[in-house]
Backbone as CSV, one residue per row, in Angstrom:
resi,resn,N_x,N_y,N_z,CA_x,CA_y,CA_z,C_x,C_y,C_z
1,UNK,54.350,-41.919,-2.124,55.025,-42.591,-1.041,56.195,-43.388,-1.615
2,UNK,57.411,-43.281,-1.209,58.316,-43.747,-1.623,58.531,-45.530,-0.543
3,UNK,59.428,-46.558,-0.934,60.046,-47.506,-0.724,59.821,-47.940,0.610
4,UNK,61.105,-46.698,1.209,61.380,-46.389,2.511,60.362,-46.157,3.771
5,UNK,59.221,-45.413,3.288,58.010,-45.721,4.242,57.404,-46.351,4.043
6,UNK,57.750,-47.818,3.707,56.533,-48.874,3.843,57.507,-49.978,4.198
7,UNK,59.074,-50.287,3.898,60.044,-51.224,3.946,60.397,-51.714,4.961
8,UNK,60.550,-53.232,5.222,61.251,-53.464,6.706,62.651,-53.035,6.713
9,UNK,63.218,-52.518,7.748,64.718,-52.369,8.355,65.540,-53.063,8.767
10,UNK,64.880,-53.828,9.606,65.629,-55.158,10.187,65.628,-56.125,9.184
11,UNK,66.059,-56.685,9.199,66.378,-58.140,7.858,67.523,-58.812,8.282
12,UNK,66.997,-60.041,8.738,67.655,-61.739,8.760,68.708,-61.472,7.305
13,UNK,69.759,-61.614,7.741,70.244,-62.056,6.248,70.929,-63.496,6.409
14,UNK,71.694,-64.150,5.192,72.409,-65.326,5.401,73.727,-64.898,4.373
15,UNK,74.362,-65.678,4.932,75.679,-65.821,3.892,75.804,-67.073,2.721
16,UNK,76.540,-67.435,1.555,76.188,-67.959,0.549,76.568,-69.293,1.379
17,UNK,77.374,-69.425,2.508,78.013,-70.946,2.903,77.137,-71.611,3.832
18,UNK,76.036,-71.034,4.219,74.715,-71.444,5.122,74.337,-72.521,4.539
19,UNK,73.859,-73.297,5.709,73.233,-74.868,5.350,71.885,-74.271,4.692
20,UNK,71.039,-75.190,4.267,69.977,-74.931,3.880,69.349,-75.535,5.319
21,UNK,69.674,-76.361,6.197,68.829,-76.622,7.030,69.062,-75.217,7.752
22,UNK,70.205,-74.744,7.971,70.639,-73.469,8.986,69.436,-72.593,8.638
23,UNK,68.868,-72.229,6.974,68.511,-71.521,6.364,66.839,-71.614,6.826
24,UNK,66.752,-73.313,6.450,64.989,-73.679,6.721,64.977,-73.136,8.248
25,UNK,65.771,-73.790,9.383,65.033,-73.469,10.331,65.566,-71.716,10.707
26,UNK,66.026,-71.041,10.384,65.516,-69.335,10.415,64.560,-69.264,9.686
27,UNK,64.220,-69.463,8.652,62.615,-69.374,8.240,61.405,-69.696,9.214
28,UNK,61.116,-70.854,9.689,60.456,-71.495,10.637,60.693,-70.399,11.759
29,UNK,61.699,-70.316,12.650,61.960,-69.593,13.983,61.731,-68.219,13.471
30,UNK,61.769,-67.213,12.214,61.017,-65.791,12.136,60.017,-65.959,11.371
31,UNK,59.070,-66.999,11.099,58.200,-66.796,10.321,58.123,-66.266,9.178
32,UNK,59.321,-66.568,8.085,59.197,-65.698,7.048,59.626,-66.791,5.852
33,UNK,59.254,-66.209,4.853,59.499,-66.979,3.466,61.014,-66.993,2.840
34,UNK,61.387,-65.595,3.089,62.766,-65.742,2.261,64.060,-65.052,3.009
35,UNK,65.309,-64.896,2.922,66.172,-63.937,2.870,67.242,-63.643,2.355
36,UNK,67.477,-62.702,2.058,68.813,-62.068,1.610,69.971,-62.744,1.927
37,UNK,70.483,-63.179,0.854,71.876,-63.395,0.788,72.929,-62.512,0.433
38,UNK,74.015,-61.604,1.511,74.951,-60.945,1.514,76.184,-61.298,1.931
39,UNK,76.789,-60.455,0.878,78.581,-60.845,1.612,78.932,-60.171,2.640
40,UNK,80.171,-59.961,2.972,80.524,-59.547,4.276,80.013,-58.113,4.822
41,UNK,80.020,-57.349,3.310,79.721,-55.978,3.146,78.626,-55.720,2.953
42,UNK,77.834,-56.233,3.134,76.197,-56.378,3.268,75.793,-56.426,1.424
43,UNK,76.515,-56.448,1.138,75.812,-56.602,-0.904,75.512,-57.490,-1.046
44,UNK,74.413,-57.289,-1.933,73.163,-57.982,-1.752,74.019,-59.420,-2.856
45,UNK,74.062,-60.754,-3.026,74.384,-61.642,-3.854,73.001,-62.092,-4.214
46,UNK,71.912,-62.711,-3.251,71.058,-63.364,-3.954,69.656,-63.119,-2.944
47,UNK,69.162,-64.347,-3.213,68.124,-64.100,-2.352,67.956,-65.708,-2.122
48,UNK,67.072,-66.140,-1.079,66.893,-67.529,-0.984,65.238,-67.591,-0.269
49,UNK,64.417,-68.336,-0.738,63.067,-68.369,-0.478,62.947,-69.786,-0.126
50,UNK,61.462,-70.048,0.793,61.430,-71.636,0.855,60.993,-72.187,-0.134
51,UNK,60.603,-71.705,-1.164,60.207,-72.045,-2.594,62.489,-72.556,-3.526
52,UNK,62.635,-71.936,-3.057,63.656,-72.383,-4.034,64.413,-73.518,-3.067
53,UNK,64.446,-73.495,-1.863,65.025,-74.763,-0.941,64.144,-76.104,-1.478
54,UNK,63.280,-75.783,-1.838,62.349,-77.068,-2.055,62.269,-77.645,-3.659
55,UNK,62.452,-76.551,-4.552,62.044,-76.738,-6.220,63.763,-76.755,-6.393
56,UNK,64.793,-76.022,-5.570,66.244,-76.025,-6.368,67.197,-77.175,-5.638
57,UNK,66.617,-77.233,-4.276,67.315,-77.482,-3.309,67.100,-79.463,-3.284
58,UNK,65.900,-79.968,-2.251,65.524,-81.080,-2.286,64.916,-81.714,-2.790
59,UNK,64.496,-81.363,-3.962,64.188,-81.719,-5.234,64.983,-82.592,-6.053
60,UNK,66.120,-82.265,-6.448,67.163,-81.961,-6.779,68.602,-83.107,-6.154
61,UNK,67.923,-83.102,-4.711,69.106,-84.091,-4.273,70.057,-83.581,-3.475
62,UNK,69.664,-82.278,-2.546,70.891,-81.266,-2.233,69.920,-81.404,-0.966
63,UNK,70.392,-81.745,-0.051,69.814,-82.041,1.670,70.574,-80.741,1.951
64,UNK,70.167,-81.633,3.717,69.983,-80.160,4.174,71.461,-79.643,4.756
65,UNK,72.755,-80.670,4.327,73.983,-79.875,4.662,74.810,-79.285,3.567
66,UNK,73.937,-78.941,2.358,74.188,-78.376,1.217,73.793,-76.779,1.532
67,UNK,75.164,-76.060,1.007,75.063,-74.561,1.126,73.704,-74.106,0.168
68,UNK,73.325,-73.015,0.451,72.692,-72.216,-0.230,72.330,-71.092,-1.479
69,UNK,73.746,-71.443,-1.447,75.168,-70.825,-2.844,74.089,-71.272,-4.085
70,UNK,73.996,-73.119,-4.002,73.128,-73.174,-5.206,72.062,-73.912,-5.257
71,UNK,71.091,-72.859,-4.321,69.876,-72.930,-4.420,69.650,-71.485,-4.599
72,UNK,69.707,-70.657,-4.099,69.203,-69.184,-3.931,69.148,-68.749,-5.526
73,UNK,68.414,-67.892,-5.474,68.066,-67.006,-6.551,69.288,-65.945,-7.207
74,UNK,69.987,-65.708,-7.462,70.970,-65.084,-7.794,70.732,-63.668,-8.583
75,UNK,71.128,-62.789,-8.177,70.880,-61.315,-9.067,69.342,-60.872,-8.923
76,UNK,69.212,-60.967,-7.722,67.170,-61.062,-7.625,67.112,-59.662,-8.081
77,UNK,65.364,-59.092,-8.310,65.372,-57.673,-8.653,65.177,-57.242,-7.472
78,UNK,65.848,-55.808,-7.635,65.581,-55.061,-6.140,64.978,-53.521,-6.452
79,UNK,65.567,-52.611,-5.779,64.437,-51.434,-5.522,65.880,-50.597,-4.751
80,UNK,65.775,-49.648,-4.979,66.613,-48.367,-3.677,65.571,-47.976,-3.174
81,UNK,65.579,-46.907,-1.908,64.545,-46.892,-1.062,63.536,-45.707,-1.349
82,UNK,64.508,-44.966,-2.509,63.885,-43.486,-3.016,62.741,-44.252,-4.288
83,UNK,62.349,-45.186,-4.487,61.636,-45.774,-5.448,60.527,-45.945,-5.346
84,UNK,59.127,-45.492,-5.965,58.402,-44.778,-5.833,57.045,-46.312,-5.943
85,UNK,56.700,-46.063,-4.395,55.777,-47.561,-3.707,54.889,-47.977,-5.020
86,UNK,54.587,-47.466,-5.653,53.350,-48.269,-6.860,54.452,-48.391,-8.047
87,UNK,55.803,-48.038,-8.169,56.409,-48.643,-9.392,56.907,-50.100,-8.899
88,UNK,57.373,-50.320,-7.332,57.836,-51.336,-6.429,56.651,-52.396,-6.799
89,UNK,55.442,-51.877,-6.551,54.215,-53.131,-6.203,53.812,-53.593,-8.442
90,UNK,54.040,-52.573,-9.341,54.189,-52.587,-10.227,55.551,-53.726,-11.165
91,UNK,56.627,-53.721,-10.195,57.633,-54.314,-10.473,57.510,-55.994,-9.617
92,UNK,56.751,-56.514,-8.420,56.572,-57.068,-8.181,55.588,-58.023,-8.941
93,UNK,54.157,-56.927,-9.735,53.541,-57.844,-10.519,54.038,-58.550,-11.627
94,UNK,54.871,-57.704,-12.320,55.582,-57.391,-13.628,56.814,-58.935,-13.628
95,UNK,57.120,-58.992,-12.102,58.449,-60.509,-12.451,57.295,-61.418,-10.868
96,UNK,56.471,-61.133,-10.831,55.490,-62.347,-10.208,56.160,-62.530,-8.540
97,UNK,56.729,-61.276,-7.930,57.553,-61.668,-6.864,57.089,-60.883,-5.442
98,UNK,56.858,-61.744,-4.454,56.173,-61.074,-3.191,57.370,-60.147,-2.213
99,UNK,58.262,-60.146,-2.457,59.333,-59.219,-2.031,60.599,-59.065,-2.597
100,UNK,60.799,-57.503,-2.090,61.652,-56.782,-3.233,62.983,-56.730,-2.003
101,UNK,64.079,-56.842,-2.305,65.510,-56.484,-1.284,65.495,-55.131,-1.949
102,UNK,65.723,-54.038,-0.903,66.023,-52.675,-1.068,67.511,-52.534,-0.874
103,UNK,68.005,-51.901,-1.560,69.561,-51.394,-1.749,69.954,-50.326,-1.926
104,UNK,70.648,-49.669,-1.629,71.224,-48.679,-1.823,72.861,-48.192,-1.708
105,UNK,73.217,-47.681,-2.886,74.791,-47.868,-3.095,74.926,-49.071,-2.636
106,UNK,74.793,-50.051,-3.388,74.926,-51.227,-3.508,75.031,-52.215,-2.178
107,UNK,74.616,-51.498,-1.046,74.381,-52.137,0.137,72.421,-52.689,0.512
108,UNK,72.479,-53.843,1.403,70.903,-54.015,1.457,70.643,-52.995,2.727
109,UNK,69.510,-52.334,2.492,69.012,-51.963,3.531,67.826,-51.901,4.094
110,UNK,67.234,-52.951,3.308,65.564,-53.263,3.506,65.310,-54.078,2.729
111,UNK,63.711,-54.341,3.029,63.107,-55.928,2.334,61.377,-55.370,2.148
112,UNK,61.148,-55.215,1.164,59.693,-54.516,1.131,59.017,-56.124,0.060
113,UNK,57.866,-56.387,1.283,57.530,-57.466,0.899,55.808,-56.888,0.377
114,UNK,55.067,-58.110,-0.224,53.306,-57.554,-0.115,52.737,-56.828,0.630
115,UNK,53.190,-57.638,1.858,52.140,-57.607,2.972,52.385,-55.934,3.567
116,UNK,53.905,-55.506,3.335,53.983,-53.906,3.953,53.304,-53.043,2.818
117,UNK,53.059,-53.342,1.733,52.595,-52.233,0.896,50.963,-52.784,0.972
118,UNK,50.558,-53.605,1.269,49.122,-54.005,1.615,48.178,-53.050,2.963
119,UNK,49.083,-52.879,4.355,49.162,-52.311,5.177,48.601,-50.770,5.164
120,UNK,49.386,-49.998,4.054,48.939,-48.959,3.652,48.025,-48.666,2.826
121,UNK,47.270,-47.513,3.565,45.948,-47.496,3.355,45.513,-46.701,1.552
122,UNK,46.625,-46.144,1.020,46.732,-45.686,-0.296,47.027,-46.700,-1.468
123,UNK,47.330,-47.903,-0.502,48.106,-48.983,-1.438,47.532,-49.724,-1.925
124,UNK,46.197,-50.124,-0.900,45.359,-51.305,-1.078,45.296,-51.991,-2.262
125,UNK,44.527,-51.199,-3.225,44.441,-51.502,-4.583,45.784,-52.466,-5.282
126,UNK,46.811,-51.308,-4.790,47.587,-51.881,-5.557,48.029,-53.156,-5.499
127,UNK,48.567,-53.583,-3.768,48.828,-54.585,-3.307,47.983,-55.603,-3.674
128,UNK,46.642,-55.141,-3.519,46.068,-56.291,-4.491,46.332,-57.008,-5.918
129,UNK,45.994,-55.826,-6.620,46.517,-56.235,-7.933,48.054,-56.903,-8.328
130,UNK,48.999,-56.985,-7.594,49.916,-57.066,-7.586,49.880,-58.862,-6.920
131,UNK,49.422,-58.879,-5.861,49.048,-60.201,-5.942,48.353,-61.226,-6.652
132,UNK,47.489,-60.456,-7.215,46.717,-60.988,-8.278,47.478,-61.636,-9.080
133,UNK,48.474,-61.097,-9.301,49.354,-61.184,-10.923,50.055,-62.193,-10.251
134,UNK,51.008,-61.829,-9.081,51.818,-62.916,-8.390,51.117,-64.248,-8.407
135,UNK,50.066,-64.191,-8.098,49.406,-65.195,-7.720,48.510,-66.403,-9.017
136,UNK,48.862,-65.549,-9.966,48.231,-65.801,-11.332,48.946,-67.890,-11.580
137,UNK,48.854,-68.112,-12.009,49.305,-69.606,-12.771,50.153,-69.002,-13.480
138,UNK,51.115,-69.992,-14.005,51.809,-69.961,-15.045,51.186,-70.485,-16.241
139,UNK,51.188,-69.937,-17.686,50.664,-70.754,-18.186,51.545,-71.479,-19.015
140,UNK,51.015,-72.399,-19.524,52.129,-73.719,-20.112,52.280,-73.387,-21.782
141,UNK,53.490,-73.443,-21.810,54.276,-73.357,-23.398,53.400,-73.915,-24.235
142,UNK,53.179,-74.224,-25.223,51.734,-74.804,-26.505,52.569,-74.499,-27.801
């Protein structure tokens, strides 16, 4: 099973000059953790999660009429859609990340998160394990 049959289509995106409040409350109003940051041409620049509004963002000292430019994740890893669903859930364990931005020719055209490769009934396993790892601690430098 490739990318593409398990990936969302629709995708919220934001632009890099978005408030972070603009940003928090589309999170809140679709229920979702993160989104894509694209330029005009839909290429992909970054990504922005409520994890990084909070650890990059107000943490930090950057309220909520501070763009998103520098908080977001920059150069996130992604996936094209021909990419083969257990190297995706494999690549998710591998950098600890619950969703992948799908691209292709350098445009976004999807967002394949856990929960869609969890869904499928061939995946289970994997999605598990893959959370597992996501979900693992960090462990501390020594």
């Amino acid at each position: 099973m490739k990318v593409k049959d398990a990936m969302t289509r629709e995708v919220k995106i934001a632009r890099e000059d978005s408030t972070i409040e603009y940003i928090a409350n589309e999170m809140k109003d679709l229920n979702i953790g993160s989104i894509p940051v694209c330029d005009l041409n839909n290429r992909l620049l970054g990504i922005v999660t409520d994890r990084d509004i909070v650890v990059r963002g107000l943490s930090q000292g950057k309220g909520e009429n501070h763009t998103i430019k520098d908080v977001m994740t920059k150069n996130p890893i992604s996936v094209s859609s021909d990419t083969d669903l257990d190297e995706a859930t494999k690549l998710m364990s591998q950098h600890q990340i619950r969703r992948l931005p799908v691209v292709d020719n350098g445009t976004l055209v999807g967002i394949l998160a856990i929960g869609d490769v969890a869904v499928r009934d061939n995946f289970v396993n994997e999605a598990g394990d893959a959370l597992s790892s996501i979900s693992e601690p960090s462990k501390p430098n020594i």
